[in-house]
Amino acid sequence: MPRDVARVAVTLPDGQQLRARLYERRRAAGGWQYRVGITIWAPGSSVHPEPVEHGVWLDACHVRPLEGGDYSSVPTRTSNSSRRQAWTVQELPHRPGHPGAHLLHVVGCQPGATPITLDQALDALRQPRTVPCRECNAASSLPPPTDPPPLQQDCTPH
């Protein structure tokens, strides 16, 4: 199983419990959501059904951890759709003896750069040799890191 995928238990609407793969988590307007893959039977290329994975985003109350699971490497998206500030990434070229690097800027610091979203900015900062620009203080424009809540929560109707 890939390193950034963890196993979880999923509760279906009728109360059944299944095992699933947890691929990522995100903070949405209504709370935390988890993208899981559930293996189900589907018509195959022959006359026999074949297992296929169905991917879906679920509210946190439908997903719970399995004992001994490691969820530390599951990608976590903390963007909030109400925050529309944009950033740019500047590529600094390689020099002899020095690897290339990237600078993350607030839009407007580097003229003509293509804006990126908050998720893209946070992903860029996770890459080696990428740092926020000190001139535009890009680090202060990013939300503080937040940990997702424990997996099992009560579902409330929306």
XYZ file of N, CA, C and O in Angstrom:
632
model
N 0.852 -1.176 0.000
C 0.000 0.000 0.000
C 0.898 1.239 0.000
O 1.890 1.280 0.712
N 0.584 2.273 -0.787
C 1.407 3.478 -0.815
C 1.564 4.079 0.569
O 0.686 3.959 1.426
N 2.667 4.755 0.798
C 2.998 5.318 2.104
C 1.968 6.337 2.583
O 1.708 6.446 3.771
N 1.372 7.109 1.676
C 0.452 8.159 2.092
C -1.010 7.700 2.092
O -1.914 8.497 2.041
N -1.234 6.391 2.149
C -2.583 5.838 2.199
C -2.705 5.029 3.478
O -1.845 4.220 3.799
N -3.783 5.250 4.222
C -4.019 4.526 5.463
C -5.342 3.773 5.370
O -6.220 4.139 4.597
N -5.498 2.746 6.179
C -6.742 1.977 6.216
C -7.648 2.578 7.288
O -7.186 2.967 8.359
N -8.948 2.634 6.992
C -9.951 3.159 7.920
C -11.205 2.297 7.840
O -11.362 1.494 6.926
N -12.109 2.501 8.788
C -13.428 1.880 8.740
C -14.414 2.960 8.307
O -14.325 4.114 8.737
N -15.341 2.588 7.431
C -16.351 3.508 6.919
C -17.724 2.969 7.290
O -17.987 1.774 7.132
N -18.582 3.851 7.780
C -19.959 3.469 8.093
C -20.857 3.914 6.947
O -20.913 5.107 6.618
N -21.552 2.958 6.330
C -22.472 3.258 5.234
C -23.790 3.811 5.793
O -24.075 3.655 6.985
N -24.618 4.429 4.947
C -25.880 5.003 5.430
C -26.785 3.995 6.142
O -27.529 4.360 7.046
N -26.712 2.707 5.764
C -27.564 1.705 6.420
C -26.905 1.096 7.656
O -27.416 0.143 8.231
N -25.752 1.636 8.066
C -25.084 1.173 9.277
C -24.004 0.125 9.058
O -23.275 -0.212 9.993
N -23.869 -0.419 7.853
C -22.820 -1.397 7.584
C -21.453 -0.744 7.762
O -21.283 0.437 7.481
N -20.501 -1.542 8.191
C -19.131 -1.062 8.351
C -18.243 -1.760 7.327
O -18.304 -2.986 7.199
N -17.455 -0.992 6.593
C -16.528 -1.521 5.601
C -15.127 -0.990 5.871
O -14.959 0.065 6.486
N -14.152 -1.674 5.369
C -12.770 -1.174 5.376
C -12.570 -0.352 4.107
O -13.130 -0.665 3.052
N -11.769 0.686 4.200
C -11.500 1.549 3.046
C -10.078 2.079 3.157
O -9.424 1.945 4.189
N -9.635 2.703 2.088
C -8.340 3.390 2.074
C -8.588 4.880 2.229
O -9.455 5.432 1.552
N -7.830 5.517 3.099
C -7.919 6.961 3.304
C -6.805 7.617 2.499
O -5.632 7.361 2.726
N -7.186 8.457 1.512
C -6.207 9.075 0.628
C -5.849 10.503 1.018
O -4.718 10.930 0.839
N -6.826 11.267 1.485
C -6.525 12.629 1.923
C -7.679 13.153 2.749
O -8.749 12.574 2.801
N -7.429 14.260 3.435
C -8.453 14.908 4.241
C -8.415 16.399 3.964
O -7.377 16.953 3.594
N -9.571 17.038 4.134
C -9.644 18.473 3.872
C -10.637 19.115 4.835
O -11.580 18.483 5.296
N -10.395 20.380 5.115
C -11.341 21.144 5.915
C -12.286 21.835 4.945
O -11.869 22.628 4.104
N -13.560 21.518 5.027
C -14.585 22.113 4.171
C -15.419 23.075 5.014
O -15.239 23.168 6.223
N -16.332 23.768 4.361
C -17.174 24.739 5.067
C -17.937 24.104 6.218
O -18.111 24.705 7.264
N -18.390 22.849 6.044
C -19.179 22.185 7.073
C -18.368 21.349 8.046
O -18.933 20.667 8.885
N -17.058 21.344 7.951
C -16.205 20.542 8.832
C -15.233 19.697 8.021
O -15.076 19.878 6.820
N -14.603 18.758 8.686
C -13.599 17.929 8.027
C -14.243 16.868 7.165
O -15.281 16.301 7.507
N -13.598 16.597 6.018
C -14.021 15.537 5.104
C -12.811 14.680 4.769
O -11.674 15.150 4.796
N -13.100 13.419 4.431
C -12.050 12.449 4.152
C -12.329 11.775 2.814
O -13.440 11.324 2.568
N -11.298 11.742 1.937
C -11.442 11.069 0.641
C -11.003 9.629 0.819
O -9.843 9.353 1.151
N -11.945 8.718 0.632
C -11.678 7.304 0.827
C -11.935 6.537 -0.464
O -12.658 7.001 -1.343
N -11.351 5.374 -0.553
C -11.595 4.442 -1.648
C -12.171 3.159 -1.074
O -11.563 2.543 -0.195
N -13.354 2.793 -1.528
C -14.031 1.586 -1.059
C -14.058 0.588 -2.218
O -14.501 0.923 -3.313
N -13.591 -0.618 -1.967
C -13.584 -1.641 -3.008
C -14.952 -2.315 -3.055
O -15.463 -2.767 -2.030
N -15.532 -2.326 -4.257
C -16.840 -2.957 -4.478
C -16.769 -3.841 -5.712
O -15.829 -3.751 -6.506
N -17.778 -4.697 -5.901
C -17.860 -5.528 -7.097
C -18.536 -4.739 -8.205
O -19.483 -4.000 -7.970
N -18.042 -4.918 -9.419
C -18.623 -4.258 -10.589
C -18.515 -5.213 -11.774
O -17.669 -6.117 -11.780
N -19.364 -5.010 -12.794
C -19.257 -5.864 -13.987
C -17.854 -5.741 -14.588
O -17.317 -4.648 -14.733
N -17.272 -6.874 -14.888
C -15.936 -6.881 -15.455
C -15.962 -7.065 -16.955
O -17.021 -7.085 -17.588
N -14.785 -7.206 -17.530
C -14.686 -7.381 -18.979
C -15.136 -8.780 -19.387
O -15.462 -9.015 -20.533
N -15.144 -9.698 -18.436
C -15.654 -11.042 -18.726
C -17.041 -11.164 -18.085
O -17.643 -10.174 -17.692
N -17.542 -12.362 -17.975
C -18.866 -12.560 -17.382
C -18.827 -12.492 -15.856
O -19.873 -12.467 -15.219
N -17.647 -12.436 -15.280
C -17.500 -12.436 -13.829
C -17.315 -11.012 -13.301
O -16.638 -10.196 -13.931
N -17.897 -10.725 -12.145
C -17.669 -9.408 -11.557
C -16.209 -9.269 -11.099
O -15.566 -10.264 -10.776
N -15.729 -8.020 -11.100
C -14.361 -7.742 -10.690
C -14.378 -6.678 -9.603
O -15.243 -5.799 -9.600
N -13.415 -6.719 -8.676
C -13.353 -5.671 -7.661
C -12.830 -4.371 -8.274
O -11.871 -4.372 -9.039
N -13.504 -3.269 -7.967
C -13.059 -1.936 -8.392
C -13.161 -1.005 -7.190
O -13.951 -1.232 -6.279
N -12.357 0.021 -7.207
C -12.387 0.975 -6.100
C -13.256 2.167 -6.468
O -13.106 2.753 -7.533
N -14.162 2.525 -5.570
C -15.030 3.695 -5.725
C -14.512 4.758 -4.769
O -14.415 4.534 -3.565
N -14.143 5.928 -5.294
C -13.635 7.013 -4.467
C -14.727 8.007 -4.137
O -15.572 8.329 -4.981
N -14.735 8.499 -2.902
C -15.765 9.438 -2.472
C -15.247 10.254 -1.278
O -14.431 9.778 -0.498
N -15.735 11.500 -1.188
C -15.461 12.341 -0.019
C -16.564 12.096 1.001
O -17.748 12.164 0.661
N -16.197 11.819 2.251
C -17.172 11.577 3.316
C -16.942 12.537 4.470
O -15.791 12.899 4.766
N -18.043 12.925 5.140
C -17.911 13.711 6.362
C -17.202 12.865 7.415
O -17.275 11.625 7.411
N -16.543 13.530 8.343
C -15.728 12.850 9.343
C -16.501 11.826 10.160
O -15.931 10.825 10.593
N -17.779 12.021 10.370
C -18.548 11.106 11.214
C -18.723 9.726 10.588
O -19.092 8.777 11.271
N -18.461 9.582 9.306
C -18.623 8.299 8.634
C -17.319 7.511 8.533
O -17.306 6.411 7.986
N -16.231 8.082 9.045
C -14.908 7.470 8.914
C -14.284 7.376 10.302
O -14.334 8.328 11.074
N -13.727 6.211 10.608
C -13.036 6.081 11.895
C -11.720 5.339 11.698
O -11.587 4.512 10.783
N -10.754 5.629 12.550
C -9.444 4.983 12.400
C -9.506 3.514 12.795
O -10.387 3.095 13.543
N -8.567 2.757 12.299
C -8.396 1.374 12.714
C -7.245 1.329 13.704
O -6.262 2.075 13.563
N -7.367 0.492 14.696
C -6.342 0.406 15.726
C -4.981 0.125 15.102
O -4.850 -0.726 14.224
N -3.997 0.887 15.528
C -2.637 0.717 15.035
C -2.354 1.415 13.721
O -1.243 1.347 13.212
N -3.349 2.113 13.157
C -3.144 2.816 11.889
C -2.283 4.055 12.072
O -2.336 4.713 13.101
N -1.472 4.363 11.071
C -0.640 5.562 11.086
C -1.208 6.548 10.079
O -1.194 6.291 8.881
N -1.714 7.673 10.553
C -2.366 8.657 9.704
C -1.511 9.919 9.525
O -1.954 10.889 8.949
N -0.272 9.865 9.995
C 0.580 11.050 9.968
C 0.996 11.475 8.565
O 1.284 12.645 8.335
N 1.025 10.551 7.606
C 1.481 10.924 6.259
C 0.334 11.134 5.278
O 0.571 11.351 4.101
N -0.923 11.097 5.760
C -2.066 11.330 4.879
C -2.118 12.818 4.552
O -2.126 13.657 5.457
N -2.135 13.198 3.269
C -2.178 14.621 2.911
C -3.390 15.315 3.520
O -4.488 14.774 3.542
N -3.162 16.522 4.033
C -4.214 17.297 4.694
C -4.326 18.659 4.042
O -3.344 19.387 3.953
N -5.511 18.996 3.591
C -5.797 20.291 2.960
C -6.557 21.140 3.970
O -7.608 20.738 4.441
N -6.013 22.303 4.268
C -6.654 23.155 5.265
C -7.198 24.440 4.675
O -7.502 25.367 5.388
N -7.319 24.492 3.346
C -7.777 25.732 2.731
C -9.233 25.988 3.062
O -10.017 25.077 3.261
N -9.566 27.245 3.074
C -10.938 27.672 3.323
C -11.391 28.408 2.073
O -10.739 29.342 1.631
N -12.510 28.009 1.501
C -12.947 28.592 0.232
C -13.221 30.084 0.338
O -13.265 30.778 -0.661
N -13.406 30.599 1.553
C -13.663 32.030 1.682
C -12.378 32.843 1.575
O -12.423 34.055 1.417
N -11.222 32.212 1.681
C -9.936 32.913 1.556
C -9.501 32.853 0.100
O -9.173 31.804 -0.397
N -9.463 33.983 -0.557
C -9.138 33.996 -1.985
C -7.805 34.672 -2.288
O -7.512 34.904 -3.429
N -7.013 34.977 -1.274
C -5.721 35.589 -1.532
C -4.882 34.621 -2.353
O -4.965 33.417 -2.166
N -4.119 35.142 -3.277
C -3.346 34.277 -4.161
C -1.848 34.492 -3.954
O -1.420 35.520 -3.451
N -1.093 33.516 -4.388
C 0.351 33.526 -4.269
C 0.952 33.183 -5.625
O 0.251 32.776 -6.538
N 2.251 33.332 -5.739
C 2.986 32.925 -6.932
C 4.258 32.207 -6.484
O 4.715 32.390 -5.353
N 4.803 31.409 -7.395
C 6.063 30.720 -7.110
C 7.074 31.164 -8.159
O 6.809 31.124 -9.357
N 8.227 31.596 -7.682
C 9.315 32.014 -8.560
C 10.377 30.919 -8.563
O 10.836 30.491 -7.505
N 10.756 30.483 -9.757
C 11.795 29.473 -9.872
C 13.149 30.166 -9.964
O 13.363 31.031 -10.826
N 14.048 29.807 -9.078
C 15.408 30.335 -9.102
C 16.288 29.303 -9.798
O 16.283 28.133 -9.415
N 17.013 29.709 -10.822
C 17.757 28.733 -11.636
C 18.908 28.079 -10.873
O 19.395 28.608 -9.872
N 19.315 26.918 -11.394
C 20.467 26.206 -10.866
C 21.719 27.020 -11.176
O 21.814 27.661 -12.215
N 22.658 26.987 -10.255
C 23.979 27.571 -10.492
C 25.007 26.488 -10.250
O 24.717 25.536 -9.521
N 26.163 26.603 -10.832
C 27.178 25.564 -10.596
C 27.418 25.387 -9.098
O 27.662 26.351 -8.370
N 27.263 24.151 -8.649
C 27.484 23.844 -7.237
C 26.299 24.136 -6.333
O 26.365 23.887 -5.137
N 25.239 24.711 -6.870
C 24.062 25.033 -6.058
C 22.801 24.560 -6.782
O 22.584 24.918 -7.935
N 21.959 23.787 -6.105
C 20.719 23.353 -6.752
C 19.759 24.526 -6.878
O 19.893 25.543 -6.185
N 18.807 24.401 -7.763
C 17.790 25.426 -7.917
C 16.895 25.492 -6.692
O 16.915 24.614 -5.833
N 16.118 26.556 -6.598
C 15.211 26.742 -5.464
C 13.960 27.454 -5.956
O 13.872 27.860 -7.118
N 12.994 27.597 -5.075
C 11.750 28.289 -5.391
C 11.410 29.250 -4.258
O 11.628 28.946 -3.090
N 10.876 30.411 -4.629
C 10.401 31.394 -3.661
C 8.902 31.542 -3.803
O 8.391 31.716 -4.912
N 8.191 31.485 -2.696
C 6.750 31.692 -2.679
C 6.491 33.155 -2.360
O 7.015 33.685 -1.378
N 5.695 33.833 -3.198
C 5.387 35.257 -3.043
C 3.884 35.469 -2.900
O 3.084 34.674 -3.389
N 3.512 36.587 -2.282
C 2.133 37.063 -2.339
C 1.969 37.710 -3.708
O 2.900 38.333 -4.232
N 0.790 37.551 -4.326
C 0.546 38.140 -5.640
C 0.895 39.628 -5.609
O 0.549 40.341 -4.672
N 1.605 40.070 -6.630
C 2.002 41.465 -6.726
C 3.465 41.687 -6.409
O 4.046 42.678 -6.830
N 4.083 40.775 -5.669
C 5.495 40.919 -5.332
C 6.358 40.689 -6.566
O 7.333 41.390 -6.776
N 6.001 39.720 -7.397
C 6.711 39.410 -8.634
C 5.788 39.704 -9.800
O 4.868 38.939 -10.064
N 5.978 40.804 -10.526
C 5.088 41.141 -11.634
C 5.066 40.066 -12.709
O 6.077 39.455 -13.020
N 3.861 39.829 -13.252
C 3.709 38.912 -14.372
C 3.654 37.446 -14.002
O 3.511 36.603 -14.875
N 3.753 37.111 -12.723
C 3.718 35.697 -12.325
C 2.279 35.189 -12.319
O 1.342 35.940 -12.084
N 2.109 33.901 -12.566
C 0.790 33.289 -12.587
C 0.340 32.972 -11.161
O 1.058 32.294 -10.424
N -0.848 33.447 -10.748
C -1.331 33.174 -9.387
C -1.626 31.687 -9.174
O -2.006 30.973 -10.105
N -1.446 31.245 -7.936
C -1.787 29.880 -7.536
C -2.710 29.951 -6.329
O -2.797 30.978 -5.652
N -3.391 28.859 -6.049
C -4.331 28.796 -4.932
C -3.599 28.527 -3.616
O -2.400 28.198 -3.615
N -4.336 28.602 -2.536
C -3.765 28.310 -1.224
C -3.252 26.871 -1.164
O -2.141 26.632 -0.689
N -4.037 25.918 -1.649
C -3.585 24.525 -1.633
C -2.289 24.359 -2.413
O -1.372 23.662 -1.973
N -2.196 25.015 -3.566
C -0.970 24.930 -4.372
C 0.202 25.587 -3.639
O 1.323 25.098 -3.691
N -0.055 26.698 -2.950
C 1.004 27.371 -2.196
C 1.512 26.485 -1.062
O 2.723 26.353 -0.853
N 0.588 25.867 -0.344
C 0.990 24.982 0.753
C 1.728 23.762 0.225
O 2.710 23.315 0.821
N 1.269 23.207 -0.898
C 1.979 22.087 -1.515
C 3.386 22.491 -1.935
O 4.342 21.738 -1.751
N 3.513 23.689 -2.501
C 4.833 24.168 -2.936
C 5.785 24.274 -1.749
O 6.954 23.886 -1.845
N 5.292 24.770 -0.619
C 6.156 24.924 0.553
C 6.595 23.585 1.142
O 7.580 23.535 1.871
N 5.883 22.523 0.845
C 6.274 21.196 1.328
C 7.429 20.617 0.512
O 8.014 19.606 0.891
N 7.739 21.237 -0.620
C 8.796 20.734 -1.497
C 10.162 21.196 -0.977
O 10.290 22.284 -0.415
N 11.180 20.378 -1.194
C 12.529 20.785 -0.777
C 12.968 22.063 -1.502
O 12.595 22.295 -2.644
N 13.712 22.880 -0.821
C 14.301 24.113 -1.360
C 13.242 25.119 -1.823
O 13.454 25.850 -2.782
N 12.092 25.141 -1.148
C 11.080 26.163 -1.399
C 10.863 26.917 -0.101
O 10.629 26.310 0.946
N 10.966 28.248 -0.174
C 10.814 29.078 1.028
C 9.919 30.272 0.698
O 9.825 30.693 -0.455
N 9.253 30.849 1.715
C 8.458 32.052 1.484
C 9.371 33.276 1.331
O 10.424 33.357 1.957
N 8.955 34.214 0.504
C 9.705 35.447 0.265
C 9.684 36.318 1.527
O 8.641 36.496 2.152
N 10.835 36.889 1.854
C 10.916 37.791 3.015
C 10.469 39.202 2.659
O 9.998 39.941 3.510
N 10.622 39.580 1.392
C 10.251 40.935 0.955
C 8.755 41.192 1.119
O 8.338 42.226 1.605
N 7.928 40.242 0.667
C 6.473 40.427 0.743
C 5.877 39.740 1.969
O 4.662 39.759 2.164
N 6.736 39.135 2.788
C 6.308 38.448 4.006
C 5.228 37.401 3.704
O 4.178 37.356 4.358
N 5.481 36.580 2.694
C 4.506 35.578 2.254
C 4.118 34.625 3.381
O 2.974 34.177 3.445
N 5.042 34.326 4.280
C 4.736 33.387 5.363
C 3.589 33.890 6.234
O 2.757 33.106 6.687
N 3.497 35.198 6.443
C 2.445 35.726 7.315
C 1.073 35.708 6.646
O 0.049 35.839 7.318
N 1.037 35.537 5.314
C -0.248 35.510 4.608
C -0.856 34.115 4.559
O -1.985 33.960 4.113
N -0.101 33.121 5.009
C -0.589 31.744 4.986
C -1.246 31.401 6.316
O -0.829 31.893 7.368
N -2.277 30.549 6.295
C -2.920 30.171 7.556
C -1.972 29.324 8.392
O -1.124 28.621 7.848
N -2.110 29.392 9.712
C -1.257 28.540 10.546
C -1.630 27.079 10.320
O -2.779 26.771 10.011
N -0.659 26.181 10.469
C -0.983 24.771 10.290
C -1.986 24.333 11.353
O -1.895 24.749 12.504
N -2.940 23.525 10.953
C -3.908 22.991 11.906
C -3.992 21.493 11.737
O -3.895 20.986 10.625
N -4.144 20.810 12.832
C -4.282 19.364 12.784
C -5.742 19.018 12.593
O -6.616 19.655 13.186
N -6.017 17.997 11.796
C -7.403 17.571 11.659
C -7.876 16.951 12.965
O -7.069 16.461 13.749
N -9.165 16.992 13.215
C -9.688 16.404 14.445
C -9.613 14.887 14.378
O -9.345 14.322 13.322
N -9.866 14.214 15.498
C -9.926 12.755 15.445
C -10.949 12.326 14.402
O -11.904 13.050 14.139
N -10.773 11.150 13.826
C -11.625 10.735 12.728
C -13.107 10.620 13.102
O -13.957 11.126 12.414
N -13.453 9.929 14.161
C -14.867 9.667 14.459
C -15.508 10.870 15.146
O -15.073 11.311 16.198
N -16.532 11.439 14.548
C -17.295 12.556 15.090
C -18.777 12.293 14.844
O -19.141 11.468 14.030
N -19.615 13.036 15.552
C -21.057 12.924 15.308
C -21.413 13.677 14.048
O -20.918 14.760 13.789
N -22.312 13.089 13.226
C -22.796 13.753 12.023
C -24.004 14.598 12.406
O -24.870 14.143 13.140
N -24.023 15.809 11.911
C -25.188 16.644 12.117
C -25.775 16.948 10.744
O -25.036 17.192 9.796
N -27.108 16.900 10.608
C -27.683 17.180 9.293
C -27.384 18.596 8.873
O -27.362 19.493 9.690
N -27.163 18.782 7.565
C -26.859 20.122 7.029
C -28.121 20.790 6.586
O -28.969 20.316 5.983
